[in-house]
């Protein structure tokens, strides 16, 4: 069992972080409000989870202004994509091990 979960990543245990990374894996980028709406989160909840992923270098942040309004876009970093894919593979291996 330990070998099966070798790439299980605790950073993605949270359904919110799992959701953020899932969205960023299938989109080049997503802005704060899009993530907030898709995941049905408060500003503070999303911000804390994004910060955790950013500290792990799994998410890159691009802040800009559109007119006079701030706009923050997020994307999965190369390291984040690698970690997330390894996590998904670990989960797949766990599921496969339970069906044989």
PDB file of N, CA and C in Angstrom:
ATOM      1  N   UNK A   1       0.823  -1.192   0.000  1.00  0.00           N
ATOM      2  CA  UNK A   1       0.000   0.000   0.000  1.00  0.00           C
ATOM      3  C   UNK A   1       0.867   1.257   0.000  1.00  0.00           C
ATOM      4  N   UNK A   2       1.951   1.257   0.791  1.00  0.00           N
ATOM      5  CA  UNK A   2       2.819   2.430   0.838  1.00  0.00           C
ATOM      6  C   UNK A   2       3.397   2.741  -0.533  1.00  0.00           C
ATOM      7  N   UNK A   3       3.770   1.705  -1.265  1.00  0.00           N
ATOM      8  CA  UNK A   3       4.356   1.907  -2.584  1.00  0.00           C
ATOM      9  C   UNK A   3       3.326   2.501  -3.552  1.00  0.00           C
ATOM     10  N   UNK A   4       2.088   2.101  -3.418  1.00  0.00           N
ATOM     11  CA  UNK A   4       1.027   2.608  -4.284  1.00  0.00           C
ATOM     12  C   UNK A   4       0.835   4.104  -4.073  1.00  0.00           C
ATOM     13  N   UNK A   5       0.921   4.547  -2.828  1.00  0.00           N
ATOM     14  CA  UNK A   5       0.665   5.953  -2.502  1.00  0.00           C
ATOM     15  C   UNK A   5       1.936   6.788  -2.432  1.00  0.00           C
ATOM     16  N   UNK A   6       3.003   6.317  -3.034  1.00  0.00           N
ATOM     17  CA  UNK A   6       4.281   7.015  -2.943  1.00  0.00           C
ATOM     18  C   UNK A   6       4.189   8.453  -3.465  1.00  0.00           C
ATOM     19  N   UNK A   7       3.407   8.719  -4.472  1.00  0.00           N
ATOM     20  CA  UNK A   7       3.287  10.064  -5.037  1.00  0.00           C
ATOM     21  C   UNK A   7       2.027  10.793  -4.586  1.00  0.00           C
ATOM     22  N   UNK A   8       1.329  10.231  -3.595  1.00  0.00           N
ATOM     23  CA  UNK A   8       0.157  10.915  -3.051  1.00  0.00           C
ATOM     24  C   UNK A   8       0.637  12.217  -2.421  1.00  0.00           C
ATOM     25  N   UNK A   9       0.043  13.335  -2.802  1.00  0.00           N
ATOM     26  CA  UNK A   9       0.514  14.647  -2.381  1.00  0.00           C
ATOM     27  C   UNK A   9      -0.491  15.276  -1.419  1.00  0.00           C
ATOM     28  N   UNK A  10      -0.075  15.478  -0.177  1.00  0.00           N
ATOM     29  CA  UNK A  10      -0.955  16.033   0.848  1.00  0.00           C
ATOM     30  C   UNK A  10      -1.450  17.435   0.492  1.00  0.00           C
ATOM     31  N   UNK A  11      -0.741  18.129  -0.378  1.00  0.00           N
ATOM     32  CA  UNK A  11      -1.178  19.470  -0.796  1.00  0.00           C
ATOM     33  C   UNK A  11      -2.521  19.420  -1.517  1.00  0.00           C
ATOM     34  N   UNK A  12      -2.846  18.262  -2.081  1.00  0.00           N
ATOM     35  CA  UNK A  12      -4.089  18.131  -2.837  1.00  0.00           C
ATOM     36  C   UNK A  12      -5.163  17.372  -2.069  1.00  0.00           C
ATOM     37  N   UNK A  13      -4.968  17.149  -0.768  1.00  0.00           N
ATOM     38  CA  UNK A  13      -6.006  16.491   0.043  1.00  0.00           C
ATOM     39  C   UNK A  13      -7.249  17.357   0.163  1.00  0.00           C
ATOM     40  N   UNK A  14      -7.056  18.653   0.224  1.00  0.00           N
ATOM     41  CA  UNK A  14      -8.176  19.584   0.343  1.00  0.00           C
ATOM     42  C   UNK A  14      -8.979  19.602  -0.954  1.00  0.00           C
ATOM     43  N   UNK A  15     -10.291  19.527  -0.831  1.00  0.00           N
ATOM     44  CA  UNK A  15     -11.134  19.557  -2.036  1.00  0.00           C
ATOM     45  C   UNK A  15     -10.977  20.885  -2.767  1.00  0.00           C
ATOM     46  N   UNK A  16     -10.689  21.958  -2.034  1.00  0.00           N
ATOM     47  CA  UNK A  16     -10.511  23.268  -2.661  1.00  0.00           C
ATOM     48  C   UNK A  16      -9.236  23.283  -3.505  1.00  0.00           C
ATOM     49  N   UNK A  17      -8.132  22.831  -2.950  1.00  0.00           N
ATOM     50  CA  UNK A  17      -6.868  22.814  -3.703  1.00  0.00           C
ATOM     51  C   UNK A  17      -6.948  21.829  -4.871  1.00  0.00           C
ATOM     52  N   UNK A  18      -7.625  20.723  -4.644  1.00  0.00           N
ATOM     53  CA  UNK A  18      -7.842  19.767  -5.730  1.00  0.00           C
ATOM     54  C   UNK A  18      -8.646  20.433  -6.843  1.00  0.00           C
ATOM     55  N   UNK A  19      -9.662  21.191  -6.468  1.00  0.00           N
ATOM     56  CA  UNK A  19     -10.488  21.907  -7.449  1.00  0.00           C
ATOM     57  C   UNK A  19      -9.711  22.978  -8.186  1.00  0.00           C
ATOM     58  N   UNK A  20      -8.929  23.757  -7.460  1.00  0.00           N
ATOM     59  CA  UNK A  20      -8.123  24.813  -8.088  1.00  0.00           C
ATOM     60  C   UNK A  20      -7.199  24.205  -9.130  1.00  0.00           C
ATOM     61  N   UNK A  21      -6.474  23.170  -8.725  1.00  0.00           N
ATOM     62  CA  UNK A  21      -5.518  22.557  -9.650  1.00  0.00           C
ATOM     63  C   UNK A  21      -6.227  21.897 -10.827  1.00  0.00           C
ATOM     64  N   UNK A  22      -7.371  21.295 -10.589  1.00  0.00           N
ATOM     65  CA  UNK A  22      -8.127  20.678 -11.692  1.00  0.00           C
ATOM     66  C   UNK A  22      -8.510  21.725 -12.727  1.00  0.00           C
ATOM     67  N   UNK A  23      -8.980  22.865 -12.257  1.00  0.00           N
ATOM     68  CA  UNK A  23      -9.360  23.949 -13.174  1.00  0.00           C
ATOM     69  C   UNK A  23      -8.140  24.454 -13.935  1.00  0.00           C
ATOM     70  N   UNK A  24      -7.030  24.639 -13.229  1.00  0.00           N
ATOM     71  CA  UNK A  24      -5.834  25.184 -13.871  1.00  0.00           C
ATOM     72  C   UNK A  24      -5.150  24.180 -14.795  1.00  0.00           C
ATOM     73  N   UNK A  25      -5.401  22.903 -14.595  1.00  0.00           N
ATOM     74  CA  UNK A  25      -4.807  21.885 -15.470  1.00  0.00           C
ATOM     75  C   UNK A  25      -5.490  21.851 -16.838  1.00  0.00           C
ATOM     76  N   UNK A  26      -6.758  22.218 -16.892  1.00  0.00           N
ATOM     77  CA  UNK A  26      -7.484  22.157 -18.166  1.00  0.00           C
ATOM     78  C   UNK A  26      -7.656  23.532 -18.811  1.00  0.00           C
ATOM     79  N   UNK A  27      -7.207  24.572 -18.129  1.00  0.00           N
ATOM     80  CA  UNK A  27      -7.249  25.933 -18.664  1.00  0.00           C
ATOM     81  C   UNK A  27      -5.845  26.521 -18.547  1.00  0.00           C
ATOM     82  N   UNK A  28      -5.452  27.315 -19.512  1.00  0.00           N
ATOM     83  CA  UNK A  28      -4.134  27.951 -19.445  1.00  0.00           C
ATOM     84  C   UNK A  28      -4.016  28.823 -18.210  1.00  0.00           C
ATOM     85  N   UNK A  29      -5.122  29.498 -17.865  1.00  0.00           N
ATOM     86  CA  UNK A  29      -5.154  30.346 -16.684  1.00  0.00           C
ATOM     87  C   UNK A  29      -6.600  30.599 -16.283  1.00  0.00           C
ATOM     88  N   UNK A  30      -6.763  31.079 -15.066  1.00  0.00           N
ATOM     89  CA  UNK A  30      -8.094  31.455 -14.575  1.00  0.00           C
ATOM     90  C   UNK A  30      -7.902  32.610 -13.607  1.00  0.00           C
ATOM     91  N   UNK A  31      -8.844  33.559 -13.642  1.00  0.00           N
ATOM     92  CA  UNK A  31      -8.714  34.678 -12.717  1.00  0.00           C
ATOM     93  C   UNK A  31      -9.395  34.350 -11.387  1.00  0.00           C
ATOM     94  N   UNK A  32      -9.146  35.192 -10.412  1.00  0.00           N
ATOM     95  CA  UNK A  32      -9.619  34.984  -9.047  1.00  0.00           C
ATOM     96  C   UNK A  32     -11.131  34.784  -9.008  1.00  0.00           C
ATOM     97  N   UNK A  33     -11.863  35.668  -9.678  1.00  0.00           N
ATOM     98  CA  UNK A  33     -13.330  35.592  -9.627  1.00  0.00           C
ATOM     99  C   UNK A  33     -13.871  34.334 -10.295  1.00  0.00           C
ATOM    100  N   UNK A  34     -13.231  33.904 -11.361  1.00  0.00           N
ATOM    101  CA  UNK A  34     -13.647  32.668 -12.026  1.00  0.00           C
ATOM    102  C   UNK A  34     -13.470  31.478 -11.091  1.00  0.00           C
ATOM    103  N   UNK A  35     -12.301  31.392 -10.456  1.00  0.00           N
ATOM    104  CA  UNK A  35     -12.066  30.297  -9.509  1.00  0.00           C
ATOM    105  C   UNK A  35     -13.058  30.355  -8.355  1.00  0.00           C
ATOM    106  N   UNK A  36     -13.280  31.553  -7.850  1.00  0.00           N
ATOM    107  CA  UNK A  36     -14.201  31.739  -6.723  1.00  0.00           C
ATOM    108  C   UNK A  36     -15.610  31.273  -7.093  1.00  0.00           C
ATOM    109  N   UNK A  37     -16.063  31.657  -8.282  1.00  0.00           N
ATOM    110  CA  UNK A  37     -17.411  31.277  -8.727  1.00  0.00           C
ATOM    111  C   UNK A  37     -17.524  29.784  -9.017  1.00  0.00           C
ATOM    112  N   UNK A  38     -16.537  29.226  -9.710  1.00  0.00           N
ATOM    113  CA  UNK A  38     -16.591  27.803 -10.067  1.00  0.00           C
ATOM    114  C   UNK A  38     -16.560  26.902  -8.832  1.00  0.00           C
ATOM    115  N   UNK A  39     -15.808  27.325  -7.821  1.00  0.00           N
ATOM    116  CA  UNK A  39     -15.652  26.500  -6.623  1.00  0.00           C
ATOM    117  C   UNK A  39     -16.581  26.914  -5.490  1.00  0.00           C
ATOM    118  N   UNK A  40     -17.355  27.986  -5.719  1.00  0.00           N
ATOM    119  CA  UNK A  40     -18.312  28.489  -4.735  1.00  0.00           C
ATOM    120  C   UNK A  40     -17.635  28.774  -3.387  1.00  0.00           C
ATOM    121  N   UNK A  41     -16.622  29.655  -3.431  1.00  0.00           N
ATOM    122  CA  UNK A  41     -15.817  29.961  -2.255  1.00  0.00           C
ATOM    123  C   UNK A  41     -15.895  31.440  -1.907  1.00  0.00           C
ATOM    124  N   UNK A  42     -15.575  31.742  -0.666  1.00  0.00           N
ATOM    125  CA  UNK A  42     -15.434  33.141  -0.261  1.00  0.00           C
ATOM    126  C   UNK A  42     -14.059  33.632  -0.709  1.00  0.00           C
ATOM    127  N   UNK A  43     -13.896  34.946  -0.736  1.00  0.00           N
ATOM    128  CA  UNK A  43     -12.595  35.521  -1.112  1.00  0.00           C
ATOM    129  C   UNK A  43     -11.474  34.993  -0.215  1.00  0.00           C
ATOM    130  N   UNK A  44     -11.712  35.032   1.091  1.00  0.00           N
ATOM    131  CA  UNK A  44     -10.686  34.615   2.046  1.00  0.00           C
ATOM    132  C   UNK A  44     -10.318  33.152   1.928  1.00  0.00           C
ATOM    133  N   UNK A  45     -11.328  32.301   1.729  1.00  0.00           N
ATOM    134  CA  UNK A  45     -11.071  30.867   1.600  1.00  0.00           C
ATOM    135  C   UNK A  45     -10.232  30.586   0.359  1.00  0.00           C
ATOM    136  N   UNK A  46     -10.616  31.171  -0.769  1.00  0.00           N
ATOM    137  CA  UNK A  46      -9.854  30.962  -1.990  1.00  0.00           C
ATOM    138  C   UNK A  46      -8.442  31.523  -1.838  1.00  0.00           C
ATOM    139  N   UNK A  47      -8.327  32.711  -1.283  1.00  0.00           N
ATOM    140  CA  UNK A  47      -7.013  33.344  -1.138  1.00  0.00           C
ATOM    141  C   UNK A  47      -6.061  32.493  -0.305  1.00  0.00           C
ATOM    142  N   UNK A  48      -6.564  31.908   0.766  1.00  0.00           N
ATOM    143  CA  UNK A  48      -5.675  31.098   1.621  1.00  0.00           C
ATOM    144  C   UNK A  48      -5.210  29.831   0.909  1.00  0.00           C
ATOM    145  N   UNK A  49      -6.085  29.214   0.132  1.00  0.00           N
ATOM    146  CA  UNK A  49      -5.695  27.997  -0.593  1.00  0.00           C
ATOM    147  C   UNK A  49      -4.757  28.319  -1.760  1.00  0.00           C
ATOM    148  N   UNK A  50      -5.017  29.418  -2.450  1.00  0.00           N
ATOM    149  CA  UNK A  50      -4.126  29.842  -3.532  1.00  0.00           C
ATOM    150  C   UNK A  50      -2.743  30.140  -2.962  1.00  0.00           C
ATOM    151  N   UNK A  51      -2.706  30.807  -1.822  1.00  0.00           N
ATOM    152  CA  UNK A  51      -1.424  31.144  -1.184  1.00  0.00           C
ATOM    153  C   UNK A  51      -0.632  29.881  -0.849  1.00  0.00           C
ATOM    154  N   UNK A  52      -1.327  28.860  -0.339  1.00  0.00           N
ATOM    155  CA  UNK A  52      -0.661  27.595  -0.017  1.00  0.00           C
ATOM    156  C   UNK A  52      -0.059  26.966  -1.274  1.00  0.00           C
ATOM    157  N   UNK A  53      -0.804  26.974  -2.368  1.00  0.00           N
ATOM    158  CA  UNK A  53      -0.297  26.401  -3.622  1.00  0.00           C
ATOM    159  C   UNK A  53       0.830  27.256  -4.194  1.00  0.00           C
ATOM    160  N   UNK A  54       0.721  28.559  -4.025  1.00  0.00           N
ATOM    161  CA  UNK A  54       1.764  29.462  -4.506  1.00  0.00           C
ATOM    162  C   UNK A  54       3.068  29.248  -3.723  1.00  0.00           C
ATOM    163  N   UNK A  55       2.966  29.053  -2.418  1.00  0.00           N
ATOM    164  CA  UNK A  55       4.157  28.821  -1.598  1.00  0.00           C
ATOM    165  C   UNK A  55       4.869  27.529  -1.984  1.00  0.00           C
ATOM    166  N   UNK A  56       4.098  26.554  -2.450  1.00  0.00           N
ATOM    167  CA  UNK A  56       4.682  25.294  -2.922  1.00  0.00           C
ATOM    168  C   UNK A  56       5.217  25.407  -4.350  1.00  0.00           C
ATOM    169  N   UNK A  57       4.993  26.559  -4.958  1.00  0.00           N
ATOM    170  CA  UNK A  57       5.386  26.826  -6.340  1.00  0.00           C
ATOM    171  C   UNK A  57       4.607  25.968  -7.342  1.00  0.00           C
ATOM    172  N   UNK A  58       3.380  25.602  -6.969  1.00  0.00           N
ATOM    173  CA  UNK A  58       2.513  24.832  -7.857  1.00  0.00           C
ATOM    174  C   UNK A  58       1.657  25.745  -8.727  1.00  0.00           C
ATOM    175  N   UNK A  59       1.541  27.001  -8.320  1.00  0.00           N
ATOM    176  CA  UNK A  59       0.708  27.970  -9.032  1.00  0.00           C
ATOM    177  C   UNK A  59       1.530  29.225  -9.265  1.00  0.00           C
ATOM    178  N   UNK A  60       1.403  29.784 -10.463  1.00  0.00           N
ATOM    179  CA  UNK A  60       2.029  31.067 -10.738  1.00  0.00           C
ATOM    180  C   UNK A  60       0.940  32.139 -10.758  1.00  0.00           C
ATOM    181  N   UNK A  61       1.322  33.328 -10.341  1.00  0.00           N
ATOM    182  CA  UNK A  61       0.379  34.437 -10.202  1.00  0.00           C
ATOM    183  C   UNK A  61       0.803  35.559 -11.130  1.00  0.00           C
ATOM    184  N   UNK A  62      -0.163  36.096 -11.862  1.00  0.00           N
ATOM    185  CA  UNK A  62       0.090  37.221 -12.748  1.00  0.00           C
ATOM    186  C   UNK A  62      -0.898  38.325 -12.397  1.00  0.00           C
ATOM    187  N   UNK A  63      -0.382  39.394 -11.769  1.00  0.00           N
ATOM    188  CA  UNK A  63      -1.233  40.524 -11.387  1.00  0.00           C
ATOM    189  C   UNK A  63      -1.074  41.626 -12.409  1.00  0.00           C
ATOM    190  N   UNK A  64      -2.205  42.194 -12.800  1.00  0.00           N
ATOM    191  CA  UNK A  64      -2.201  43.282 -13.772  1.00  0.00           C
ATOM    192  C   UNK A  64      -3.400  44.181 -13.517  1.00  0.00           C
ATOM    193  N   UNK A  65      -3.445  45.278 -14.216  1.00  0.00           N
ATOM    194  CA  UNK A  65      -4.602  46.153 -14.155  1.00  0.00           C
ATOM    195  C   UNK A  65      -5.287  46.150 -15.502  1.00  0.00           C
ATOM    196  N   UNK A  66      -6.602  46.056 -15.475  1.00  0.00           N
ATOM    197  CA  UNK A  66      -7.410  46.210 -16.673  1.00  0.00           C
ATOM    198  C   UNK A  66      -8.162  47.515 -16.465  1.00  0.00           C
ATOM    199  N   UNK A  67      -7.718  48.526 -17.178  1.00  0.00           N
ATOM    200  CA  UNK A  67      -8.205  49.869 -16.883  1.00  0.00           C
ATOM    201  C   UNK A  67      -7.653  50.244 -15.516  1.00  0.00           C
ATOM    202  N   UNK A  68      -8.523  50.550 -14.596  1.00  0.00           N
ATOM    203  CA  UNK A  68      -8.091  50.871 -13.229  1.00  0.00           C
ATOM    204  C   UNK A  68      -8.388  49.740 -12.255  1.00  0.00           C
ATOM    205  N   UNK A  69      -8.902  48.631 -12.785  1.00  0.00           N
ATOM    206  CA  UNK A  69      -9.261  47.502 -11.923  1.00  0.00           C
ATOM    207  C   UNK A  69      -8.150  46.466 -11.870  1.00  0.00           C
ATOM    208  N   UNK A  70      -7.794  46.047 -10.666  1.00  0.00           N
ATOM    209  CA  UNK A  70      -6.797  44.979 -10.567  1.00  0.00           C
ATOM    210  C   UNK A  70      -7.368  43.646 -11.045  1.00  0.00           C
ATOM    211  N   UNK A  71      -6.540  42.869 -11.689  1.00  0.00           N
ATOM    212  CA  UNK A  71      -6.942  41.550 -12.168  1.00  0.00           C
ATOM    213  C   UNK A  71      -5.803  40.589 -11.876  1.00  0.00           C
ATOM    214  N   UNK A  72      -6.123  39.479 -11.220  1.00  0.00           N
ATOM    215  CA  UNK A  72      -5.114  38.491 -10.885  1.00  0.00           C
ATOM    216  C   UNK A  72      -5.461  37.177 -11.577  1.00  0.00           C
ATOM    217  N   UNK A  73      -4.526  36.687 -12.355  1.00  0.00           N
ATOM    218  CA  UNK A  73      -4.689  35.417 -13.049  1.00  0.00           C
ATOM    219  C   UNK A  73      -3.736  34.389 -12.464  1.00  0.00           C
ATOM    220  N   UNK A  74      -4.188  33.156 -12.449  1.00  0.00           N
ATOM    221  CA  UNK A  74      -3.403  32.051 -11.917  1.00  0.00           C
ATOM    222  C   UNK A  74      -3.236  30.995 -12.997  1.00  0.00           C
ATOM    223  N   UNK A  75      -2.111  30.324 -12.958  1.00  0.00           N
ATOM    224  CA  UNK A  75      -1.889  29.187 -13.845  1.00  0.00           C
ATOM    225  C   UNK A  75      -1.084  28.140 -13.094  1.00  0.00           C
ATOM    226  N   UNK A  76      -1.210  26.910 -13.537  1.00  0.00           N
ATOM    227  CA  UNK A  76      -0.434  25.826 -12.935  1.00  0.00           C
ATOM    228  C   UNK A  76       0.995  25.937 -13.445  1.00  0.00           C
ATOM    229  N   UNK A  77       1.945  25.908 -12.534  1.00  0.00           N
ATOM    230  CA  UNK A  77       3.355  25.957 -12.928  1.00  0.00           C
ATOM    231  C   UNK A  77       3.767  24.587 -13.472  1.00  0.00           C
ATOM    232  N   UNK A  78       4.932  24.548 -14.072  1.00  0.00           N
ATOM    233  CA  UNK A  78       5.464  23.275 -14.573  1.00  0.00           C
ATOM    234  C   UNK A  78       5.587  22.277 -13.420  1.00  0.00           C
ATOM    235  N   UNK A  79       6.105  22.767 -12.286  1.00  0.00           N
ATOM    236  CA  UNK A  79       6.251  21.925 -11.097  1.00  0.00           C
ATOM    237  C   UNK A  79       4.881  21.479 -10.568  1.00  0.00           C
ATOM    238  N   UNK A  80       3.919  22.386 -10.608  1.00  0.00           N
ATOM    239  CA  UNK A  80       2.566  22.066 -10.149  1.00  0.00           C
ATOM    240  C   UNK A  80       1.905  21.011 -11.017  1.00  0.00           C
ATOM    241  N   UNK A  81       2.078  21.142 -12.318  1.00  0.00           N
ATOM    242  CA  UNK A  81       1.512  20.157 -13.247  1.00  0.00           C
ATOM    243  C   UNK A  81       2.116  18.779 -13.004  1.00  0.00           C
ATOM    244  N   UNK A  82       3.422  18.757 -12.806  1.00  0.00           N
ATOM    245  CA  UNK A  82       4.110  17.483 -12.557  1.00  0.00           C
ATOM    246  C   UNK A  82       3.606  16.846 -11.258  1.00  0.00           C
ATOM    247  N   UNK A  83       3.517  17.647 -10.200  1.00  0.00           N
ATOM    248  CA  UNK A  83       3.054  17.142  -8.902  1.00  0.00           C
ATOM    249  C   UNK A  83       1.607  16.669  -8.975  1.00  0.00           C
ATOM    250  N   UNK A  84       0.766  17.424  -9.675  1.00  0.00           N
ATOM    251  CA  UNK A  84      -0.649  17.060  -9.764  1.00  0.00           C
ATOM    252  C   UNK A  84      -0.834  15.781 -10.577  1.00  0.00           C
ATOM    253  N   UNK A  85      -0.123  15.668 -11.681  1.00  0.00           N
ATOM    254  CA  UNK A  85      -0.206  14.444 -12.490  1.00  0.00           C
ATOM    255  C   UNK A  85       0.275  13.229 -11.708  1.00  0.00           C
ATOM    256  N   UNK A  86       1.343  13.394 -10.931  1.00  0.00           N
ATOM    257  CA  UNK A  86       1.841  12.291 -10.097  1.00  0.00           C
ATOM    258  C   UNK A  86       0.810  11.914  -9.041  1.00  0.00           C
ATOM    259  N   UNK A  87       0.142  12.914  -8.472  1.00  0.00           N
ATOM    260  CA  UNK A  87      -0.902  12.677  -7.472  1.00  0.00           C
ATOM    261  C   UNK A  87      -2.060  11.888  -8.095  1.00  0.00           C
ATOM    262  N   UNK A  88      -2.494  12.305  -9.269  1.00  0.00           N
ATOM    263  CA  UNK A  88      -3.592  11.606  -9.948  1.00  0.00           C
ATOM    264  C   UNK A  88      -3.206  10.166 -10.275  1.00  0.00           C
ATOM    265  N   UNK A  89      -1.980   9.978 -10.711  1.00  0.00           N
ATOM    266  CA  UNK A  89      -1.496   8.626 -11.020  1.00  0.00           C
ATOM    267  C   UNK A  89      -1.497   7.766  -9.760  1.00  0.00           C
ATOM    268  N   UNK A  90      -1.108   8.344  -8.645  1.00  0.00           N
ATOM    269  CA  UNK A  90      -1.122   7.631  -7.370  1.00  0.00           C
ATOM    270  C   UNK A  90      -2.541   7.196  -7.005  1.00  0.00           C
ATOM    271  N   UNK A  91      -3.497   8.099  -7.191  1.00  0.00           N
ATOM    272  CA  UNK A  91      -4.894   7.763  -6.909  1.00  0.00           C
ATOM    273  C   UNK A  91      -5.402   6.668  -7.844  1.00  0.00           C
ATOM    274  N   UNK A  92      -5.026   6.757  -9.115  1.00  0.00           N
ATOM    275  CA  UNK A  92      -5.412   5.720 -10.083  1.00  0.00           C
ATOM    276  C   UNK A  92      -4.843   4.364  -9.678  1.00  0.00           C
ATOM    277  N   UNK A  93      -3.598   4.352  -9.250  1.00  0.00           N
ATOM    278  CA  UNK A  93      -2.967   3.101  -8.821  1.00  0.00           C
ATOM    279  C   UNK A  93      -3.671   2.523  -7.604  1.00  0.00           C
ATOM    280  N   UNK A  94      -4.073   3.392  -6.688  1.00  0.00           N
ATOM    281  CA  UNK A  94      -4.810   2.945  -5.503  1.00  0.00           C
ATOM    282  C   UNK A  94      -6.134   2.299  -5.913  1.00  0.00           C
ATOM    283  N   UNK A  95      -6.850   2.947  -6.798  1.00  0.00           N
ATOM    284  CA  UNK A  95      -8.142   2.413  -7.271  1.00  0.00           C
ATOM    285  C   UNK A  95      -7.937   1.081  -7.985  1.00  0.00           C
ATOM    286  N   UNK A  96      -6.956   1.010  -8.854  1.00  0.00           N
ATOM    287  CA  UNK A  96      -6.678  -0.236  -9.576  1.00  0.00           C
ATOM    288  C   UNK A  96      -6.297  -1.361  -8.638  1.00  0.00           C
ATOM    289  N   UNK A  97      -5.550  -1.048  -7.585  1.00  0.00           N
ATOM    290  CA  UNK A  97      -5.122  -2.081  -6.648  1.00  0.00           C
ATOM    291  C   UNK A  97      -6.305  -2.653  -5.861  1.00  0.00           C
ATOM    292  N   UNK A  98      -7.360  -1.895  -5.726  1.00  0.00           N
ATOM    293  CA  UNK A  98      -8.518  -2.325  -4.976  1.00  0.00           C
ATOM    294  C   UNK A  98      -9.522  -3.104  -5.832  1.00  0.00           C
ATOM    295  N   UNK A  99      -9.370  -3.036  -7.151  1.00  0.00           N
ATOM    296  CA  UNK A  99     -10.315  -3.729  -8.035  1.00  0.00           C
ATOM    297  C   UNK A  99      -9.788  -5.053  -8.534  1.00  0.00           C
ATOM    298  N   UNK A 100      -8.556  -5.384  -8.215  1.00  0.00           N
ATOM    299  CA  UNK A 100      -7.996  -6.674  -8.675  1.00  0.00           C
ATOM    300  C   UNK A 100      -8.014  -7.697  -7.594  1.00  0.00           C
TER     301      UNK A 100
END
